[in-house]
mmCIF file of C-alpha atoms in Angstrom:
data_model
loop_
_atom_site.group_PDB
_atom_site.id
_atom_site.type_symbol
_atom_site.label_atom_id
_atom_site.label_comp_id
_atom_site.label_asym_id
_atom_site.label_seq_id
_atom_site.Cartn_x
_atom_site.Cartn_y
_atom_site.Cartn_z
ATOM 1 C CA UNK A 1 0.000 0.000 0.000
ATOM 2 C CA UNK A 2 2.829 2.239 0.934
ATOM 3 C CA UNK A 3 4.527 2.255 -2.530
ATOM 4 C CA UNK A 4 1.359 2.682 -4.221
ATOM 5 C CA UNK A 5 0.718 5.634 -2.423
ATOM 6 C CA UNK A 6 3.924 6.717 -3.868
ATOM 7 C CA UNK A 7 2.643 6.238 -7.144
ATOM 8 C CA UNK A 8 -0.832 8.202 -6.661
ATOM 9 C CA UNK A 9 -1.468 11.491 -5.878
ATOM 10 C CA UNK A 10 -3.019 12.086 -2.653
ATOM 11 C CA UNK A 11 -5.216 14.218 -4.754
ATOM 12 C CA UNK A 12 -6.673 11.283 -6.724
ATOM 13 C CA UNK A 13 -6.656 8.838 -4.001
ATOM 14 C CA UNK A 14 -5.557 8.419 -0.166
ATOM 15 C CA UNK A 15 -5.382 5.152 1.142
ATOM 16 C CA UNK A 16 -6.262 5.608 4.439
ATOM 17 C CA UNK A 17 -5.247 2.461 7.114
ATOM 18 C CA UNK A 18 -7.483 1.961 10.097
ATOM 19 C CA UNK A 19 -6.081 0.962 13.363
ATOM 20 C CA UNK A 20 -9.005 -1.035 14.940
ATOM 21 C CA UNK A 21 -7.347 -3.448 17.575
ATOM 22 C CA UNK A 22 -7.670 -1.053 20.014
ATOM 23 C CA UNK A 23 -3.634 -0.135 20.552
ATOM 24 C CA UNK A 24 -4.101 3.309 18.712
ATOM 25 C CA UNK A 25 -1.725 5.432 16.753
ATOM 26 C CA UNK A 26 1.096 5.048 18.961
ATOM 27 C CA UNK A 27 1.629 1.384 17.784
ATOM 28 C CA UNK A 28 0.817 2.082 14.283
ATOM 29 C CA UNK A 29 3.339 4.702 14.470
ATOM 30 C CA UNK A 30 6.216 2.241 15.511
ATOM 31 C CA UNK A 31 4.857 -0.171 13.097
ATOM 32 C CA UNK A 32 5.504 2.480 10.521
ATOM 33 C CA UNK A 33 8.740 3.401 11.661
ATOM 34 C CA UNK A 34 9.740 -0.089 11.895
ATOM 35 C CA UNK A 35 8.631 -1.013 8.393
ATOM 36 C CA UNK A 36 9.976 2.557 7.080
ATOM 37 C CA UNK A 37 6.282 3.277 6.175
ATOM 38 C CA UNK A 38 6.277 6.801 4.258
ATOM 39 C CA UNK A 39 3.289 7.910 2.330
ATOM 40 C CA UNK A 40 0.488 6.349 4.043
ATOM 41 C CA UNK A 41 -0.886 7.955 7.200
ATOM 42 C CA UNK A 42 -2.623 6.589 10.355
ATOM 43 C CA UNK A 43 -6.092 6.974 11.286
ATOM 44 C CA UNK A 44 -7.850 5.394 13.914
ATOM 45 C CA UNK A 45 -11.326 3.955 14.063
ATOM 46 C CA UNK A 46 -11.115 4.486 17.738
ATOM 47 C CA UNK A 47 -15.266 3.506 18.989
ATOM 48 C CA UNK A 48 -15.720 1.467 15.641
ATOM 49 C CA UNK A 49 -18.083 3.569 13.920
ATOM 50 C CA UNK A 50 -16.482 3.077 10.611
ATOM 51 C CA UNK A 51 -16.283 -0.387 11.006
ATOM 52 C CA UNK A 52 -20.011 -0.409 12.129
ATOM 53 C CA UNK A 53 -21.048 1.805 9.370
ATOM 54 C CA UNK A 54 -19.615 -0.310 6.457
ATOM 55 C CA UNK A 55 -20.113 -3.881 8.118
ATOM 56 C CA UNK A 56 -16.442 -4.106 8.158
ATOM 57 C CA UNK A 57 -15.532 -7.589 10.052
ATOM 58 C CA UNK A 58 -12.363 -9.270 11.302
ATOM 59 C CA UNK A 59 -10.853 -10.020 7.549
ATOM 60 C CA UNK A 60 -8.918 -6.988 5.938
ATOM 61 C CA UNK A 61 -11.017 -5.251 3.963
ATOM 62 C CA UNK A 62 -10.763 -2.639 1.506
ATOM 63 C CA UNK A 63 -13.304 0.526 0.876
ATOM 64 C CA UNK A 64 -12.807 2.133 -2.320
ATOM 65 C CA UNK A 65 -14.221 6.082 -1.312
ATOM 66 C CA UNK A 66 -15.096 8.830 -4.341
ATOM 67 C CA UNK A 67 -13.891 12.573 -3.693
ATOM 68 C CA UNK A 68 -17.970 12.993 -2.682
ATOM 69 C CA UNK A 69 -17.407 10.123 0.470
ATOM 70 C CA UNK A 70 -19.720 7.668 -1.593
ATOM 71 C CA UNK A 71 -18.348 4.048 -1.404
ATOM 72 C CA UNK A 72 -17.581 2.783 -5.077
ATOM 73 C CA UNK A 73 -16.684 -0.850 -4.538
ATOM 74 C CA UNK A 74 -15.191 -3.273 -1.626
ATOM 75 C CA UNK A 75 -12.112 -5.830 -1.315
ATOM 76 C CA UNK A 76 -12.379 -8.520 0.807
ATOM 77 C CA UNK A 77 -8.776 -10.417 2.038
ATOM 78 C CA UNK A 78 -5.346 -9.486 1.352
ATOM 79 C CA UNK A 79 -4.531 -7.891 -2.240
ATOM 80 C CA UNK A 80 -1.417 -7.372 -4.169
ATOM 81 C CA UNK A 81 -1.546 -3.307 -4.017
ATOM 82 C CA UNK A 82 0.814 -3.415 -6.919
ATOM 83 C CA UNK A 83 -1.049 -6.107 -9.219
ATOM 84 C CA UNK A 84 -2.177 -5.072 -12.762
ATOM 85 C CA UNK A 85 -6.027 -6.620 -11.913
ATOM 86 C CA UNK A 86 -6.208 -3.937 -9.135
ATOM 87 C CA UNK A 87 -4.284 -0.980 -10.862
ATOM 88 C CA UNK A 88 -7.290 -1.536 -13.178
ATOM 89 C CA UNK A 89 -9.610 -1.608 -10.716
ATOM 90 C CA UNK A 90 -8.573 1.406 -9.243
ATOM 91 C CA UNK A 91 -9.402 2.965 -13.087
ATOM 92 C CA UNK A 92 -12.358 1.747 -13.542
ATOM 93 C CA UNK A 93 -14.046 2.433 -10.339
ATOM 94 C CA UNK A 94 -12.677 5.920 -9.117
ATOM 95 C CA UNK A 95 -10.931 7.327 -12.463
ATOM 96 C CA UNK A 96 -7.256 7.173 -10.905
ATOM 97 C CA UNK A 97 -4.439 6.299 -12.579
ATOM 98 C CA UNK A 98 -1.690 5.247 -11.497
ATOM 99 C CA UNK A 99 2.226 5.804 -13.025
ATOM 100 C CA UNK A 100 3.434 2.723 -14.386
ATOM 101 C CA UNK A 101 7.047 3.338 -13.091
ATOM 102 C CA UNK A 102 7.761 3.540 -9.499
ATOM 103 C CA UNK A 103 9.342 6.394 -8.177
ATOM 104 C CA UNK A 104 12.863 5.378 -7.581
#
């Protein structure tokens, strides 16, 4: 997710984790630092209302937002955030597209 982030604009899309195990930001924050996490920031669902909201369950799960806040389309399980199926998906379902070279 990180390096795709890289890729995108934070105009066109944020990906936006959600610390939900009830540790907060200060653990995502080390996990971040540890992993050398970059362009993604933290958020915290905090009483669950997200979670609640969008029937988001134990399984990773992915909610694909417009600039309006409307829910476009949903990934369920882990994903390859750098796979050519999702790059397209991205496209298709909120317009964004991605560069094809990563930054290096």
């Amino acid at each position: 997710m990180d390096r795709l982030q890289g890729r995108i604009s934070r105009d066109q899309l944020l990906i936006l984790p959600l610390v939900r195990d009830g540790k907060g930001l200060s653990e995502a924050i080390r996990f971040y630092r540890t992993h050398e996490i970059r362009n993604l920031p933290a958020a915290a669902d905090r009483f669950g209302k997200i979670s609640h909201d969008h029937h988001i369950g134990p399984v990773p799960q992915t909610l694909f937002v417009d600039r309006q806040g409307l829910v476009k389309g949903l990934l369920i399980g882990a994903v390859d955030w750098e796979s050519k199926p999702l790059l397209e998906l991205l496209n298709d379902c909120l317009n964004v597209k991605v560069d094809q070279e990563a930054p290096g």
